PDB file of C-alpha atoms in Angstrom:
ATOM      1  CA  MET A 128      -0.573 -13.300 -26.355  1.00 89.00           C
ATOM      2  CA  GLU A 129      -3.512 -14.796 -24.505  1.00 94.00           C
ATOM      3  CA  LEU A 130      -2.586 -18.474 -24.355  1.00 94.00           C
ATOM      4  CA  ASN A 131      -4.810 -20.274 -21.838  1.00 92.00           C
ATOM      5  CA  GLY A 132      -8.230 -18.640 -22.160  1.00 91.00           C
ATOM      6  CA  ASP A 133      -8.245 -16.732 -18.859  1.00 94.00           C
ATOM      7  CA  GLY A 134      -8.350 -13.318 -20.524  1.00 95.00           C
ATOM      8  CA  LEU A 135      -4.840 -12.363 -19.352  1.00 96.00           C
ATOM      9  CA  ILE A 136      -1.872 -11.736 -21.615  1.00 97.00           C
ATOM     10  CA  ASP A 137       0.850 -14.400 -21.327  1.00 97.00           C
ATOM     11  CA  ILE A 138       4.418 -14.532 -22.630  1.00 97.00           C
ATOM     12  CA  LEU A 139       5.506 -17.533 -24.722  1.00 97.00           C
ATOM     13  CA  SER A 140       9.173 -18.089 -25.509  1.00 97.00           C
ATOM     14  CA  GLY A 141      11.466 -20.815 -26.759  1.00 96.00           C
ATOM     15  CA  SER A 142      14.850 -21.743 -25.321  1.00 94.00           C
ATOM     16  CA  TYR A 143      17.968 -23.060 -26.991  1.00 94.00           C
ATOM     17  CA  SER A 144      18.339 -26.358 -25.136  1.00 92.00           C
ATOM     18  CA  ARG A 145      18.117 -28.001 -21.763  1.00 88.00           C
ATOM     19  CA  HIS A 146      20.895 -29.621 -19.770  1.00 82.00           C
ATOM     20  CA  ASP A 147      19.770 -33.141 -20.468  1.00 79.00           C
ATOM     21  CA  GLY A 148      20.708 -36.065 -22.646  1.00 72.00           C
ATOM     22  CA  ASP A 149      18.771 -34.993 -25.736  1.00 79.00           C
ATOM     23  CA  MET A 150      19.529 -31.258 -25.321  1.00 87.00           C
ATOM     24  CA  ALA A 151      16.020 -30.508 -26.602  1.00 91.00           C
ATOM     25  CA  GLY A 152      14.887 -26.905 -26.426  1.00 94.00           C
ATOM     26  CA  LEU A 153      11.944 -26.199 -24.149  1.00 95.00           C
ATOM     27  CA  PHE A 154       9.003 -23.856 -24.543  1.00 96.00           C
ATOM     28  CA  GLN A 155       8.807 -21.417 -21.652  1.00 96.00           C
ATOM     29  CA  VAL A 156       5.647 -19.599 -20.600  1.00 96.00           C
ATOM     30  CA  LEU A 157       5.116 -16.741 -18.161  1.00 97.00           C
ATOM     31  CA  TRP A 158       1.440 -16.805 -17.236  1.00 97.00           C
ATOM     32  CA  GLY A 159      -0.215 -13.405 -16.919  1.00 97.00           C
ATOM     33  CA  GLN A 160      -1.462 -12.353 -13.473  1.00 97.00           C
ATOM     34  CA  LYS A 161      -4.501 -10.214 -12.594  1.00 96.00           C
ATOM     35  CA  ASP A 162      -2.292  -7.398 -11.277  1.00 97.00           C
ATOM     36  CA  GLY A 163      -0.603  -7.056 -14.677  1.00 96.00           C
ATOM     37  CA  SER A 164       2.538  -8.921 -13.665  1.00 97.00           C
ATOM     38  CA  PHE A 165       3.720 -12.321 -14.867  1.00 98.00           C
ATOM     39  CA  ALA A 166       4.386 -15.558 -13.011  1.00 97.00           C
ATOM     40  CA  ALA A 167       7.868 -17.057 -12.978  1.00 97.00           C
ATOM     41  CA  PRO A 168       8.742 -18.831 -16.245  1.00 95.00           C
ATOM     42  CA  GLU A 169       7.965 -22.523 -16.426  1.00 95.00           C
ATOM     43  CA  ALA A 170       8.337 -25.197 -19.057  1.00 94.00           C
ATOM     44  CA  LEU A 171       5.179 -25.578 -21.126  1.00 95.00           C
ATOM     45  CA  LYS A 172       3.894 -29.137 -20.817  1.00 93.00           C
ATOM     46  CA  GLY A 173       1.913 -31.334 -23.154  1.00 94.00           C
ATOM     47  CA  THR A 174      -1.322 -33.050 -22.187  1.00 94.00           C
ATOM     48  CA  ASP A 175       0.780 -36.012 -21.004  1.00 94.00           C
ATOM     49  CA  GLY A 176       2.252 -33.858 -18.240  1.00 93.00           C
ATOM     50  CA  GLU A 177       5.757 -33.911 -19.740  1.00 93.00           C
ATOM     51  CA  PRO A 178       7.678 -30.881 -21.038  1.00 92.00           C
ATOM     52  CA  LEU A 179       6.728 -30.095 -24.602  1.00 94.00           C
ATOM     53  CA  ILE A 180       9.642 -30.807 -26.958  1.00 93.00           C
ATOM     54  CA  ILE A 181       9.919 -31.266 -30.708  1.00 93.00           C
ATOM     55  CA  LEU A 182       9.669 -34.932 -31.665  1.00 85.00           C
ATOM     56  CA  THR A 183      12.440 -36.175 -33.951  1.00 79.00           C
ATOM     57  CA  GLU A 184      13.876 -39.475 -35.071  1.00 71.00           C
ATOM     58  CA  ASP A 185      16.404 -40.914 -32.647  1.00 64.00           C
ATOM     59  CA  SER A 186      19.716 -39.872 -34.203  1.00 60.00           C
ATOM     60  CA  GLU A 187      22.483 -37.368 -33.641  1.00 60.00           C
ATOM     61  CA  GLU A 188      21.688 -35.737 -36.985  1.00 63.00           C
ATOM     62  CA  ALA A 189      18.174 -34.980 -35.729  1.00 79.00           C
ATOM     63  CA  LEU A 190      19.477 -33.009 -32.743  1.00 83.00           C
ATOM     64  CA  VAL A 191      19.477 -29.741 -34.692  1.00 88.00           C
ATOM     65  CA  ASP A 192      15.730 -30.108 -35.272  1.00 91.00           C
ATOM     66  CA  LYS A 193      14.901 -30.097 -31.562  1.00 92.00           C
ATOM     67  CA  ILE A 194      17.151 -27.315 -30.230  1.00 93.00           C
ATOM     68  CA  CYS A 195      16.876 -23.515 -30.551  1.00 95.00           C
ATOM     69  CA  THR A 196      13.064 -23.594 -30.420  1.00 95.00           C
ATOM     70  CA  ARG A 197      11.267 -20.469 -31.702  1.00 96.00           C
ATOM     71  CA  PRO A 198       7.500 -20.752 -31.180  1.00 97.00           C
ATOM     72  CA  ILE A 199       4.472 -18.793 -32.276  1.00 97.00           C
ATOM     73  CA  ALA A 200       0.951 -19.642 -31.089  1.00 97.00           C
ATOM     74  CA  VAL A 201      -1.763 -19.405 -33.739  1.00 97.00           C
ATOM     75  CA  ASP A 202      -4.919 -21.302 -34.702  1.00 97.00           C
ATOM     76  CA  LEU A 203      -3.369 -22.879 -37.778  1.00 96.00           C
ATOM     77  CA  ASP A 204      -6.090 -25.467 -38.434  1.00 95.00           C
ATOM     78  CA  GLY A 205      -9.080 -23.197 -37.799  1.00 95.00           C
ATOM     79  CA  ASP A 206     -10.653 -25.235 -34.985  1.00 95.00           C
ATOM     80  CA  GLY A 207     -10.788 -22.301 -32.562  1.00 95.00           C
ATOM     81  CA  LYS A 208      -7.839 -23.525 -30.475  1.00 96.00           C
ATOM     82  CA  LEU A 209      -4.335 -22.096 -30.486  1.00 97.00           C
ATOM     83  CA  ASP A 210      -1.657 -24.383 -31.916  1.00 97.00           C
ATOM     84  CA  ILE A 211       2.122 -23.971 -31.739  1.00 97.00           C
ATOM     85  CA  VAL A 212       4.355 -23.677 -34.774  1.00 98.00           C
ATOM     86  CA  SER A 213       8.036 -23.731 -33.883  1.00 97.00           C
ATOM     87  CA  GLY A 214      11.275 -23.110 -35.697  1.00 97.00           C
ATOM     88  CA  ASN A 215      14.598 -24.651 -34.704  1.00 96.00           C
ATOM     89  CA  PHE A 216      18.320 -24.754 -35.423  1.00 95.00           C
ATOM     90  CA  GLY A 217      17.889 -27.084 -38.386  1.00 94.00           C
ATOM     91  CA  GLY A 218      15.561 -24.684 -40.210  1.00 96.00           C
ATOM     92  CA  THR A 219      12.438 -26.871 -40.281  1.00 96.00           C
ATOM     93  CA  PHE A 220       9.020 -26.184 -38.709  1.00 97.00           C
ATOM     94  CA  ALA A 221       7.253 -28.289 -36.079  1.00 96.00           C
ATOM     95  CA  PHE A 222       3.510 -28.254 -35.349  1.00 97.00           C
ATOM     96  CA  PHE A 223       1.871 -28.991 -31.986  1.00 97.00           C
ATOM     97  CA  LYS A 224      -1.916 -29.270 -32.173  1.00 97.00           C
ATOM     98  CA  GLY A 225      -3.747 -27.210 -29.583  1.00 96.00           C
ATOM     99  CA  GLU A 226      -6.182 -28.873 -27.191  1.00 95.00           C
ATOM    100  CA  GLY A 227      -7.554 -25.603 -25.793  1.00 93.00           C
ATOM    101  CA  ASN A 228      -6.922 -23.577 -22.614  1.00 91.00           C
ATOM    102  CA  GLY A 229      -3.161 -23.522 -23.080  1.00 91.00           C
ATOM    103  CA  LYS A 230      -2.879 -27.297 -23.546  1.00 93.00           C
ATOM    104  CA  PHE A 231      -1.097 -28.926 -26.465  1.00 96.00           C
ATOM    105  CA  ALA A 232      -0.716 -32.434 -27.845  1.00 96.00           C
ATOM    106  CA  PRO A 233       2.611 -33.886 -26.663  1.00 94.00           C
ATOM    107  CA  LYS A 234       3.722 -35.149 -30.069  1.00 93.00           C
ATOM    108  CA  SER A 235       4.707 -32.770 -32.830  1.00 94.00           C
ATOM    109  CA  THR A 236       4.493 -33.256 -36.574  1.00 94.00           C
ATOM    110  CA  TRP A 237       6.442 -31.546 -39.351  1.00 95.00           C
ATOM    111  CA  ILE A 238       4.991 -28.914 -41.617  1.00 96.00           C
ATOM    112  CA  GLU A 239       5.552 -30.318 -45.083  1.00 93.00           C
ATOM    113  CA  SER A 240       5.094 -29.573 -48.760  1.00 89.00           C
ATOM    114  CA  ASP A 241       4.405 -32.660 -50.874  1.00 84.00           C
ATOM    115  CA  THR A 242       5.653 -34.959 -48.050  1.00 82.00           C
ATOM    116  CA  ARG A 243       8.936 -33.039 -47.687  1.00 90.00           C
ATOM    117  CA  LYS A 244       9.714 -30.800 -44.725  1.00 93.00           C
ATOM    118  CA  ILE A 245       9.648 -27.147 -45.637  1.00 96.00           C
ATOM    119  CA  SER A 246      12.738 -25.336 -44.393  1.00 96.00           C
ATOM    120  CA  VAL A 247      15.084 -22.362 -44.488  1.00 97.00           C
ATOM    121  CA  GLU A 248      18.862 -22.249 -44.083  1.00 92.00           C
ATOM    122  CA  HIS A 249      19.003 -22.916 -40.316  1.00 93.00           C
ATOM    123  CA  HIS A 250      17.384 -21.041 -37.422  1.00 96.00           C
ATOM    124  CA  SER A 251      13.844 -21.018 -38.760  1.00 97.00           C
ATOM    125  CA  ASP A 252      11.776 -18.230 -37.215  1.00 95.00           C
ATOM    126  CA  PRO A 253       8.077 -18.699 -38.108  1.00 98.00           C
ATOM    127  CA  PHE A 254       5.489 -15.978 -38.310  1.00 98.00           C
ATOM    128  CA  LEU A 255       1.949 -16.781 -39.473  1.00 98.00           C
ATOM    129  CA  VAL A 256      -0.112 -14.131 -41.242  1.00 97.00           C
ATOM    130  CA  ASP A 257      -2.591 -13.917 -44.101  1.00 96.00           C
ATOM    131  CA  TRP A 258       0.040 -12.513 -46.446  1.00 96.00           C
ATOM    132  CA  ASP A 259      -1.927 -12.848 -49.692  1.00 94.00           C
ATOM    133  CA  LYS A 260      -5.288 -11.840 -48.122  1.00 93.00           C
ATOM    134  CA  ASP A 261      -7.148 -15.014 -49.129  1.00 94.00           C
ATOM    135  CA  GLY A 262      -8.451 -15.832 -45.639  1.00 94.00           C
ATOM    136  CA  ASP A 263      -5.870 -18.370 -44.418  1.00 96.00           C
ATOM    137  CA  PHE A 264      -2.474 -18.280 -42.729  1.00 97.00           C
ATOM    138  CA  ASP A 265       0.706 -18.158 -44.790  1.00 97.00           C
ATOM    139  CA  LEU A 266       4.101 -18.852 -43.217  1.00 98.00           C
ATOM    140  CA  LEU A 267       6.979 -16.347 -43.138  1.00 98.00           C
ATOM    141  CA  SER A 268      10.455 -16.972 -41.770  1.00 98.00           C
ATOM    142  CA  GLY A 269      13.881 -15.457 -41.374  1.00 97.00           C
ATOM    143  CA  SER A 270      17.024 -17.589 -41.262  1.00 97.00           C
ATOM    144  CA  ALA A 271      20.564 -17.769 -39.906  1.00 96.00           C
ATOM    145  CA  GLU A 272      21.969 -16.720 -43.278  1.00 95.00           C
ATOM    146  CA  GLY A 273      19.592 -13.761 -43.470  1.00 96.00           C
ATOM    147  CA  GLY A 274      16.726 -12.931 -45.796  1.00 97.00           C
ATOM    148  CA  ALA A 275      12.955 -13.319 -45.514  1.00 98.00           C
ATOM    149  CA  PHE A 276      11.040 -16.230 -46.982  1.00 98.00           C
ATOM    150  CA  LEU A 277       7.403 -17.060 -47.703  1.00 98.00           C
ATOM    151  CA  PHE A 278       5.524 -20.347 -47.852  1.00 97.00           C
ATOM    152  CA  VAL A 279       2.073 -19.635 -49.295  1.00 97.00           C
ATOM    153  CA  ASN A 280      -0.837 -21.635 -47.879  1.00 97.00           C
ATOM    154  CA  GLU A 281      -2.287 -23.310 -50.947  1.00 96.00           C
ATOM    155  CA  GLY A 282      -4.878 -25.134 -48.860  1.00 94.00           C
ATOM    156  CA  THR A 283      -7.619 -23.656 -46.715  1.00 94.00           C
ATOM    157  CA  LYS A 284      -8.115 -22.086 -43.310  1.00 94.00           C
ATOM    158  CA  THR A 285      -8.975 -25.479 -41.789  1.00 94.00           C
ATOM    159  CA  ALA A 286      -6.722 -27.659 -43.935  1.00 95.00           C
ATOM    160  CA  PRO A 287      -3.482 -25.747 -44.526  1.00 95.00           C
ATOM    161  CA  LYS A 288      -1.124 -26.930 -47.245  1.00 95.00           C
ATOM    162  CA  PHE A 289       2.051 -24.971 -47.843  1.00 96.00           C
ATOM    163  CA  GLY A 290       3.761 -24.486 -51.165  1.00 95.00           C
ATOM    164  CA  VAL A 291       7.425 -24.211 -52.015  1.00 94.00           C
ATOM    165  CA  ARG A 292       9.625 -21.541 -50.506  1.00 96.00           C
ATOM    166  CA  THR A 293       9.791 -18.182 -52.225  1.00 97.00           C
ATOM    167  CA  THR A 294      12.195 -15.365 -51.396  1.00 97.00           C
ATOM    168  CA  LEU A 295      10.813 -12.014 -50.280  1.00 97.00           C
ATOM    169  CA  ILE A 296      14.146 -10.522 -49.192  1.00 96.00           C
ATOM    170  CA  ALA A 297      17.357 -12.168 -50.416  1.00 96.00           C
ATOM    171  CA  ALA A 298      20.057 -13.196 -47.964  1.00 94.00           C
ATOM    172  CA  PRO A 299      23.106 -10.913 -48.177  1.00 92.00           C
ATOM    173  CA  LYS A 300      26.163 -11.874 -50.181  1.00 88.00           C
ATOM    174  CA  GLN A 301      29.237 -12.432 -48.065  1.00 80.00           C
ATOM    175  CA  ALA A 302      31.957  -9.842 -48.630  1.00 74.00           C
ATOM    176  CA  ALA A 303      35.162 -11.315 -50.062  1.00 71.00           C
ATOM    177  CA  GLU A 304      37.252  -9.195 -47.718  1.00 78.00           C
ATOM    178  CA  GLU A 305      36.811  -7.395 -44.414  1.00 82.00           C
ATOM    179  CA  VAL A 306      35.026  -4.042 -44.682  1.00 88.00           C
ATOM    180  CA  ILE A 307      35.611  -1.062 -42.416  1.00 91.00           C
ATOM    181  CA  GLY A 308      32.703   0.933 -40.970  1.00 90.00           C
ATOM    182  CA  ASP A 309      28.980   0.599 -41.603  1.00 91.00           C
ATOM    183  CA  ALA A 310      28.415   2.485 -44.868  1.00 89.00           C
ATOM    184  CA  HIS A 311      28.221  -0.817 -46.747  1.00 89.00           C
ATOM    185  CA  ILE A 312      25.237  -1.998 -44.678  1.00 92.00           C
ATOM    186  CA  THR A 313      22.319  -1.258 -46.994  1.00 92.00           C
ATOM    187  CA  GLY A 314      20.014  -4.148 -46.125  1.00 94.00           C
ATOM    188  CA  PRO A 315      19.362  -6.912 -43.581  1.00 96.00           C
ATOM    189  CA  GLN A 316      22.338  -9.068 -42.680  1.00 95.00           C
ATOM    190  CA  SER A 317      22.382 -12.459 -40.906  1.00 96.00           C
ATOM    191  CA  SER A 318      20.198 -14.103 -38.229  1.00 96.00           C
ATOM    192  CA  THR A 319      16.979 -12.449 -39.368  1.00 97.00           C
ATOM    193  CA  ARG A 320      13.900 -12.439 -37.137  1.00 97.00           C
ATOM    194  CA  ILE A 321      10.595 -11.581 -38.772  1.00 97.00           C
ATOM    195  CA  TRP A 322       7.320  -9.838 -37.941  1.00 97.00           C
ATOM    196  CA  ALA A 323       4.493  -8.769 -40.237  1.00 97.00           C
ATOM    197  CA  ASP A 324       1.958  -5.995 -39.666  1.00 96.00           C
ATOM    198  CA  ASP A 325       0.134  -3.315 -41.632  1.00 96.00           C
ATOM    199  CA  VAL A 326       2.500  -0.504 -40.682  1.00 97.00           C
ATOM    200  CA  ASN A 327       1.200   2.154 -43.088  1.00 96.00           C
ATOM    201  CA  GLY A 328      -2.501   1.298 -42.872  1.00 96.00           C
ATOM    202  CA  ASP A 329      -3.008   0.391 -46.536  1.00 95.00           C
ATOM    203  CA  GLY A 330      -4.582  -2.977 -45.752  1.00 94.00           C
ATOM    204  CA  LYS A 331      -1.518  -5.039 -46.705  1.00 94.00           C
ATOM    205  CA  PRO A 332       0.905  -6.648 -44.232  1.00 96.00           C
ATOM    206  CA  ASP A 333       4.407  -5.177 -44.274  1.00 97.00           C
ATOM    207  CA  LEU A 334       7.668  -6.757 -43.088  1.00 97.00           C
ATOM    208  CA  LEU A 335       9.740  -5.865 -40.045  1.00 98.00           C
ATOM    209  CA  LEU A 336      13.048  -7.697 -40.158  1.00 97.00           C
ATOM    210  CA  GLY A 337      15.602  -7.705 -37.352  1.00 98.00           C
ATOM    211  CA  ASP A 338      19.165  -8.841 -37.973  1.00 97.00           C
ATOM    212  CA  SER A 339      22.616  -9.328 -36.461  1.00 97.00           C
ATOM    213  CA  VAL A 340      25.651  -7.372 -37.653  1.00 95.00           C
ATOM    214  CA  SER A 341      29.366  -7.375 -36.809  1.00 92.00           C
ATOM    215  CA  LEU A 342      31.062  -4.041 -37.538  1.00 93.00           C
ATOM    216  CA  VAL A 343      34.746  -3.163 -37.559  1.00 92.00           C
ATOM    217  CA  PHE A 344      36.110   0.355 -37.024  1.00 93.00           C
ATOM    218  CA  PRO A 345      39.679   1.676 -36.925  1.00 93.00           C
ATOM    219  CA  ALA A 346      41.026   2.487 -33.474  1.00 92.00           C
ATOM    220  CA  LYS A 347      41.663   6.149 -32.709  1.00 91.00           C
ATOM    221  CA  GLY A 348      44.516   7.500 -34.792  1.00 92.00           C
ATOM    222  CA  VAL A 349      44.552   4.500 -37.154  1.00 92.00           C
ATOM    223  CA  SER A 350      43.669   4.844 -40.839  1.00 92.00           C
ATOM    224  CA  ASP A 351      41.318   2.512 -42.681  1.00 91.00           C
ATOM    225  CA  GLN A 352      44.238   1.131 -44.693  1.00 91.00           C
ATOM    226  CA  GLU A 353      46.269   0.386 -41.552  1.00 91.00           C
ATOM    227  CA  ALA A 354      43.281  -1.311 -39.928  1.00 90.00           C
ATOM    228  CA  LEU A 355      42.618  -3.504 -42.965  1.00 90.00           C
ATOM    229  CA  ALA A 356      46.294  -4.493 -43.141  1.00 89.00           C
ATOM    230  CA  LYS A 357      46.215  -5.467 -39.461  1.00 86.00           C
ATOM    231  CA  ILE A 358      43.067  -7.526 -39.954  1.00 87.00           C
ATOM    232  CA  LYS A 359      44.694  -9.401 -42.842  1.00 88.00           C
ATOM    233  CA  GLU A 360      47.823 -10.008 -40.768  1.00 87.00           C
ATOM    234  CA  PHE A 361      45.704 -11.291 -37.876  1.00 86.00           C
ATOM    235  CA  GLY A 362      43.910 -13.723 -40.184  1.00 86.00           C
ATOM    236  CA  GLU A 363      47.172 -15.119 -41.531  1.00 88.00           C
ATOM    237  CA  LYS A 364      48.656 -15.564 -38.064  1.00 84.00           C
ATOM    238  CA  PHE A 365      45.423 -17.084 -36.761  1.00 83.00           C
ATOM    239  CA  SER A 366      45.450 -19.656 -39.553  1.00 85.00           C
ATOM    240  CA  LYS A 367      49.077 -20.462 -38.808  1.00 82.00           C
ATOM    241  CA  ALA A 368      48.315 -20.939 -35.094  1.00 78.00           C
ATOM    242  CA  TYR A 369      45.409 -23.244 -35.946  1.00 76.00           C
ATOM    243  CA  GLU A 370      47.499 -25.262 -38.387  1.00 78.00           C
ATOM    244  CA  SER A 371      50.161 -25.742 -35.704  1.00 71.00           C
ATOM    245  CA  MET A 372      47.890 -28.333 -34.091  1.00 67.00           C
ATOM    246  CA  GLY A 373      48.395 -30.563 -37.128  1.00 64.00           C
ATOM    247  CA  ASN A 374      45.972 -32.201 -39.526  1.00 63.00           C
ATOM    248  CA  SER A 375      45.742 -35.563 -37.811  1.00 60.00           C
ATOM    249  CA  GLU A 376      42.337 -37.222 -37.563  1.00 67.00           C
ATOM    250  CA  GLU A 377      43.056 -37.634 -33.862  1.00 71.00           C
ATOM    251  CA  PRO A 378      41.886 -34.768 -31.633  1.00 74.00           C
ATOM    252  CA  PRO A 379      44.676 -32.330 -30.651  1.00 74.00           C
ATOM    253  CA  SER A 380      46.371 -32.808 -27.309  1.00 79.00           C
ATOM    254  CA  GLU A 381      45.474 -30.616 -24.353  1.00 84.00           C
ATOM    255  CA  GLU A 382      48.950 -29.078 -24.533  1.00 84.00           C
ATOM    256  CA  ALA A 383      48.476 -28.158 -28.214  1.00 79.00           C
ATOM    257  CA  MET A 384      45.092 -26.617 -27.476  1.00 83.00           C
ATOM    258  CA  LYS A 385      46.484 -24.491 -24.645  1.00 86.00           C
ATOM    259  CA  LYS A 386      49.354 -23.315 -26.838  1.00 84.00           C
ATOM    260  CA  MET A 387      47.001 -22.298 -29.638  1.00 83.00           C
ATOM    261  CA  GLN A 388      44.656 -20.480 -27.238  1.00 86.00           C
ATOM    262  CA  ALA A 389      47.599 -18.560 -25.752  1.00 88.00           C
ATOM    263  CA  GLU A 390      48.777 -17.520 -29.228  1.00 86.00           C
ATOM    264  CA  ILE A 391      45.288 -16.389 -30.214  1.00 85.00           C
ATOM    265  CA  GLU A 392      44.951 -14.305 -27.032  1.00 89.00           C
ATOM    266  CA  VAL A 393      48.211 -12.509 -27.870  1.00 89.00           C
ATOM    267  CA  LEU A 394      47.098 -11.930 -31.472  1.00 86.00           C
ATOM    268  CA  THR A 395      43.670 -10.668 -30.390  1.00 86.00           C
ATOM    269  CA  ALA A 396      45.212  -8.208 -27.935  1.00 89.00           C
ATOM    270  CA  GLU A 397      47.507  -6.912 -30.680  1.00 87.00           C
ATOM    271  CA  LYS A 398      44.622  -6.585 -33.137  1.00 86.00           C
ATOM    272  CA  ALA A 399      42.602  -4.580 -30.582  1.00 87.00           C
ATOM    273  CA  LYS A 400      45.241  -1.823 -30.734  1.00 90.00           C
ATOM    274  CA  PHE A 401      44.273  -1.149 -34.347  1.00 90.00           C
ATOM    275  CA  VAL A 402      40.570  -1.952 -34.645  1.00 91.00           C
ATOM    276  CA  THR A 403      37.423  -2.073 -32.520  1.00 91.00           C
ATOM    277  CA  GLU A 404      34.676  -4.610 -33.169  1.00 90.00           C
ATOM    278  CA  GLU A 405      31.004  -4.119 -32.427  1.00 92.00           C
ATOM    279  CA  SER A 406      28.174  -6.630 -32.478  1.00 94.00           C
ATOM    280  CA  THR A 407      24.821  -4.979 -33.059  1.00 95.00           C
ATOM    281  CA  GLY A 408      21.703  -5.259 -35.178  1.00 96.00           C
ATOM    282  CA  TYR A 409      19.079  -3.255 -37.017  1.00 96.00           C
ATOM    283  CA  VAL A 410      15.337  -3.414 -37.636  1.00 97.00           C
ATOM    284  CA  TRP A 411      14.430  -2.990 -41.308  1.00 98.00           C
ATOM    285  CA  LEU A 412      10.992  -2.036 -42.602  1.00 98.00           C
ATOM    286  CA  PHE A 413       9.744  -3.242 -45.999  1.00 97.00           C
ATOM    287  CA  LEU A 414       6.387  -1.911 -47.173  1.00 97.00           C
ATOM    288  CA  GLN A 415       4.419  -4.319 -49.342  1.00 93.00           C
ATOM    289  CA  LYS A 416       3.551  -2.889 -52.746  1.00 89.00           C
TER     290      LYS A 416
END
């Protein structure tokens, strides 16, 4: 996106957290160069000269609202200047008012509905688009648990006001037991990331939804039934190893932790003889009717 008004495409990204006391996630920007390259990433700063971070109340519980930043730059209030809307670990949405030319107010506010923060189930991932074609921006988001959600702008282009959350794509139901292979994957899974565009040219925005999936396959020469039995056995032994540390409110000793870790390494190596595990993801396309 073109962030600072110089006519060159820039790259805006969030980051999980910084190595500092408040662990707040930073916004990183790679400014576009005239030769088509990008400058080294740097922390985006507010008009006070300090790194831009989500403002929260001073408590440990608020930490999740300032880490895992996921920004999008858009003129949300219709004043001709790009603003930043950011998601976070907690699932809420922060707003930084744009001051023009890639500058932003240092203090964020929360996007709310009737004085309550709008949110999804952790890892909010905002995308702003005129979903209902009424001339203003509506807010879409994925979440850690999966699914796609919509907050309709019930206000105007210059005075946005978002309604309650509605579900466009439901989060998947968790399987009661381990499943072998990928034939059961028929829709988006967890950690959804969202994009909207008119893919088929019918004038209506469609959904592109990325996800995260963990798949389990039998090792060579192992049947599905054998693999499932080994997975169940691993789970039982893992639970037993964890319980060996005791249920005391005091943290386990270093010796107990090392013993448990050693047992889990042995169990994991044994499990790997029967099954292979793969972490991957898909991109799903949903055409709006």
